PDB file of C-alpha atoms and ligand atoms in Angstrom:
ATOM      1  CA  MET A  16      38.497  25.289 -30.761  1.00 94.00           C
ATOM      2  CA  LYS A  17      35.792  24.141 -28.263  1.00 94.00           C
ATOM      3  CA  PRO A  18      32.840  22.123 -29.745  1.00 93.00           C
ATOM      4  CA  GLU A  19      30.231  24.522 -28.078  1.00 95.00           C
ATOM      5  CA  LEU A  20      32.085  27.414 -30.081  1.00 96.00           C
ATOM      6  CA  GLU A  21      31.946  25.441 -33.399  1.00 93.00           C
ATOM      7  CA  VAL A  22      28.399  24.735 -32.952  1.00 92.00           C
ATOM      8  CA  GLN A  23      27.541  28.442 -32.734  1.00 95.00           C
ATOM      9  CA  ILE A  24      29.450  29.390 -35.748  1.00 95.00           C
ATOM     10  CA  ARG A  25      27.983  26.417 -37.714  1.00 92.00           C
ATOM     11  CA  ALA A  26      24.443  27.516 -36.730  1.00 94.00           C
ATOM     12  CA  CYS A  27      25.045  31.035 -37.850  1.00 96.00           C
ATOM     13  CA  TRP A  28      26.558  30.092 -41.173  1.00 96.00           C
ATOM     14  CA  PRO A  29      25.336  26.496 -41.851  1.00 92.00           C
ATOM     15  CA  ASN A  30      25.889  26.385 -45.444  1.00 92.00           C
ATOM     16  CA  TRP A  31      29.594  27.576 -45.408  1.00 95.00           C
ATOM     17  CA  PHE A  32      31.170  24.557 -44.084  1.00 89.00           C
ATOM     18  CA  GLY A  33      31.457  20.866 -44.274  1.00 72.00           C
ATOM     19  CA  GLN A  34      29.760  20.119 -47.674  1.00 62.00           C
ATOM     20  CA  HIS A  35      32.586  17.961 -48.358  1.00 60.00           C
ATOM     21  CA  THR A  36      33.338  14.845 -46.244  1.00 64.00           C
ATOM     22  CA  ASP A  37      36.308  14.112 -48.456  1.00 69.00           C
ATOM     23  CA  THR A  38      39.391  15.379 -46.662  1.00 71.00           C
ATOM     24  CA  SER A  39      41.245  15.970 -49.953  1.00 74.00           C
ATOM     25  CA  LYS A  40      38.884  18.716 -50.586  1.00 75.00           C
ATOM     26  CA  SER A  41      37.999  20.194 -47.152  1.00 77.00           C
ATOM     27  CA  LEU A  42      39.577  19.885 -43.518  1.00 76.00           C
ATOM     28  CA  MET A  43      36.315  21.169 -41.870  1.00 81.00           C
ATOM     29  CA  GLY A  44      35.378  17.593 -40.897  1.00 78.00           C
ATOM     30  CA  VAL A  45      38.385  17.794 -38.391  1.00 79.00           C
ATOM     31  CA  GLY A  46      36.800  21.101 -37.363  1.00 85.00           C
ATOM     32  CA  PHE A  47      38.412  24.672 -36.400  1.00 93.00           C
ATOM     33  CA  GLN A  48      41.883  23.876 -35.761  1.00 94.00           C
ATOM     34  CA  HIS A  49      42.920  26.824 -33.388  1.00 96.00           C
ATOM     35  CA  GLY A  50      42.435  28.143 -29.843  1.00 96.00           C
ATOM     36  CA  ASP A  51      39.166  29.634 -28.311  1.00 97.00           C
ATOM     37  CA  GLY A  52      40.644  33.162 -28.169  1.00 98.00           C
ATOM     38  CA  TRP A  53      40.090  33.666 -31.814  1.00 98.00           C
ATOM     39  CA  PHE A  54      36.407  33.144 -31.680  1.00 98.00           C
ATOM     40  CA  ASP A  55      35.387  36.786 -31.663  1.00 98.00           C
ATOM     41  CA  LEU A  56      37.823  37.619 -34.631  1.00 98.00           C
ATOM     42  CA  LEU A  57      36.185  34.804 -36.621  1.00 98.00           C
ATOM     43  CA  VAL A  58      32.532  35.774 -35.983  1.00 98.00           C
ATOM     44  CA  ARG A  59      33.553  39.561 -37.068  1.00 98.00           C
ATOM     45  CA  THR A  60      35.408  38.237 -40.033  1.00 98.00           C
ATOM     46  CA  PHE A  61      32.327  36.004 -41.048  1.00 98.00           C
ATOM     47  CA  ARG A  62      29.906  39.012 -40.654  1.00 98.00           C
ATOM     48  CA  ARG A  63      31.930  41.191 -42.662  1.00 98.00           C
ATOM     49  CA  ILE A  64      32.007  38.846 -45.519  1.00 98.00           C
ATOM     50  CA  GLU A  65      28.342  37.999 -45.302  1.00 98.00           C
ATOM     51  CA  PRO A  66      27.152  40.371 -48.300  1.00 98.00           C
ATOM     52  CA  ASP A  67      30.144  39.373 -50.578  1.00 97.00           C
ATOM     53  CA  VAL A  68      29.275  35.575 -49.977  1.00 98.00           C
ATOM     54  CA  ALA A  69      25.436  36.200 -50.716  1.00 97.00           C
ATOM     55  CA  ALA A  70      26.294  38.133 -53.875  1.00 97.00           C
ATOM     56  CA  PHE A  71      28.863  35.497 -54.909  1.00 98.00           C
ATOM     57  CA  ASN A  72      26.624  32.521 -54.342  1.00 97.00           C
ATOM     58  CA  LEU A  73      24.117  34.042 -56.487  1.00 97.00           C
ATOM     59  CA  GLU A  74      26.614  33.973 -59.409  1.00 97.00           C
ATOM     60  CA  LEU A  75      27.905  30.590 -58.518  1.00 96.00           C
ATOM     61  CA  SER A  76      24.420  29.010 -58.342  1.00 95.00           C
ATOM     62  CA  LYS A  77      24.449  29.570 -62.009  1.00 97.00           C
ATOM     63  CA  ILE A  78      27.055  27.054 -62.549  1.00 96.00           C
ATOM     64  CA  GLY A  79      25.865  24.766 -59.654  1.00 94.00           C
ATOM     65  CA  THR A  80      28.276  25.624 -56.922  1.00 93.00           C
ATOM     66  CA  GLN A  81      28.530  27.470 -53.787  1.00 94.00           C
ATOM     67  CA  PHE A  82      31.290  29.070 -51.453  1.00 96.00           C
ATOM     68  CA  GLU A  83      32.522  26.921 -49.012  1.00 94.00           C
ATOM     69  CA  ILE A  84      35.269  27.524 -46.349  1.00 95.00           C
ATOM     70  CA  ILE A  85      37.569  24.425 -46.590  1.00 93.00           C
ATOM     71  CA  VAL A  86      40.374  25.375 -43.889  1.00 93.00           C
ATOM     72  CA  VAL A  87      40.394  27.171 -40.499  1.00 96.00           C
ATOM     73  CA  ARG A  88      43.531  26.511 -38.424  1.00 96.00           C
ATOM     74  CA  GLN A  89      46.420  28.102 -36.645  1.00 96.00           C
ATOM     75  CA  ARG A  90      49.321  28.090 -38.965  1.00 95.00           C
ATOM     76  CA  PHE A  91      52.853  29.637 -37.857  1.00 94.00           C
ATOM     77  CA  GLY A  92      50.900  31.644 -34.952  1.00 95.00           C
ATOM     78  CA  GLU A  93      48.372  33.037 -37.414  1.00 97.00           C
ATOM     79  CA  LEU A  94      44.821  32.545 -38.031  1.00 98.00           C
ATOM     80  CA  SER A  95      44.418  30.903 -41.636  1.00 98.00           C
ATOM     81  CA  ILE A  96      41.143  30.777 -43.250  1.00 97.00           C
ATOM     82  CA  VAL A  97      40.860  29.232 -46.910  1.00 96.00           C
ATOM     83  CA  ALA A  98      37.655  29.319 -49.000  1.00 96.00           C
ATOM     84  CA  MET A  99      36.949  27.730 -52.369  1.00 93.00           C
ATOM     85  CA  PRO A 100      35.773  28.988 -54.668  1.00 95.00           C
ATOM     86  CA  THR A 101      36.273  32.668 -53.303  1.00 96.00           C
ATOM     87  CA  THR A 102      36.666  36.319 -54.278  1.00 97.00           C
ATOM     88  CA  THR A 103      39.187  39.093 -53.838  1.00 97.00           C
ATOM     89  CA  GLU A 104      37.149  40.914 -51.172  1.00 97.00           C
ATOM     90  CA  ILE A 105      36.889  37.635 -49.345  1.00 98.00           C
ATOM     91  CA  ILE A 106      40.539  36.968 -49.455  1.00 98.00           C
ATOM     92  CA  ILE A 107      41.259  40.512 -48.058  1.00 98.00           C
ATOM     93  CA  ALA A 108      38.971  39.968 -45.349  1.00 98.00           C
ATOM     94  CA  PHE A 109      40.777  36.586 -44.519  1.00 98.00           C
ATOM     95  CA  LEU A 110      43.975  38.370 -44.693  1.00 98.00           C
ATOM     96  CA  ASP A 111      42.878  41.252 -42.405  1.00 98.00           C
ATOM     97  CA  ALA A 112      42.031  38.380 -39.967  1.00 98.00           C
ATOM     98  CA  ARG A 113      45.273  36.739 -40.274  1.00 98.00           C
ATOM     99  CA  TYR A 114      47.103  40.028 -39.609  1.00 97.00           C
ATOM    100  CA  GLU A 115      44.793  40.915 -36.648  1.00 98.00           C
ATOM    101  CA  SER A 116      45.261  37.389 -35.019  1.00 98.00           C
ATOM    102  CA  LEU A 117      48.794  38.219 -34.263  1.00 97.00           C
ATOM    103  CA  THR A 118      47.507  40.822 -31.846  1.00 97.00           C
ATOM    104  CA  ILE A 119      45.045  38.573 -30.080  1.00 97.00           C
ATOM    105  CA  CYS A 120      45.943  35.549 -27.758  1.00 97.00           C
ATOM    106  CA  GLU A 121      44.991  32.236 -29.457  1.00 97.00           C
ATOM    107  CA  LEU A 122      44.040  30.760 -26.299  1.00 96.00           C
ATOM    108  CA  CYS A 123      42.090  33.388 -24.145  1.00 97.00           C
ATOM    109  CA  GLY A 124      41.549  36.359 -26.493  1.00 97.00           C
ATOM    110  CA  ALA A 125      43.634  38.926 -24.495  1.00 97.00           C
ATOM    111  CA  PRO A 126      45.971  41.531 -26.211  1.00 96.00           C
ATOM    112  CA  SER A 127      48.916  39.575 -27.282  1.00 95.00           C
ATOM    113  CA  GLU A 128      51.951  39.147 -29.644  1.00 90.00           C
ATOM    114  CA  LEU A 129      53.559  36.540 -31.737  1.00 91.00           C
ATOM    115  CA  HIS A 130      56.413  34.613 -30.116  1.00 89.00           C
ATOM    116  CA  THR A 131      58.490  33.844 -33.109  1.00 88.00           C
ATOM    117  CA  ALA A 132      60.579  31.209 -31.537  1.00 87.00           C
ATOM    118  CA  TYR A 133      57.508  28.936 -30.850  1.00 88.00           C
ATOM    119  CA  SER A 134      55.039  30.355 -33.769  1.00 91.00           C
ATOM    120  CA  GLN A 135      52.568  30.886 -31.092  1.00 94.00           C
ATOM    121  CA  THR A 136      50.392  34.083 -30.515  1.00 95.00           C
ATOM    122  CA  ARG A 137      50.152  34.350 -26.692  1.00 94.00           C
ATOM    123  CA  CYS A 138      49.487  36.658 -24.028  1.00 94.00           C
ATOM    124  CA  THR A 139      51.586  36.916 -20.943  1.00 91.00           C
ATOM    125  CA  GLN A 140      49.270  34.814 -18.903  1.00 93.00           C
ATOM    126  CA  CYS A 141      49.374  32.180 -21.542  1.00 92.00           C
ATOM    127  CA  ALA A 142      53.013  32.182 -22.192  1.00 82.00           C
ATOM    128  CA  PRO A 143      54.141  30.027 -25.299  1.00 74.00           C
ATOM    129  CA  GLN A 144      54.871  26.423 -24.728  1.00 73.00           C
ATOM    130  CA  LYS A 145      57.044  23.964 -26.368  1.00 68.00           C
ATOM    131  CA  HIS A 146      54.979  21.282 -28.682  1.00 58.00           C
TER     132      HIS A 146
HETATM  133 ZN1   ZN B 209      46.078  34.140 -23.291  1.00 84.39          ZN
END
């Protein structure tokens, strides 16, 4: 995703990403590894989990840790978000986002479908390409 869009997300939720610089614990040092078309879906998903994360962080603070998103990437044409630690509600929100990403072009955000031969979710304008 474009750096400008990443900056917007990190500004909205500054404590959710990148506490770990160790790439064995988090891949957020390499950024959001997907196209710009899923930006709005990400924002909607993160807004949805805000109350869950706030409540969860209150609990986690008792044991000296906090919620953290460690991976955001395109995988097999789907948006994959991984957090650690996490809750059932947050996992369900991420699974909903994964499912919805199959209807949104990863590159431009237009209505789209998964092209299984390429494992890419693309609209007709942004037809899938071989890697
Ligand atoms: Zn497109």
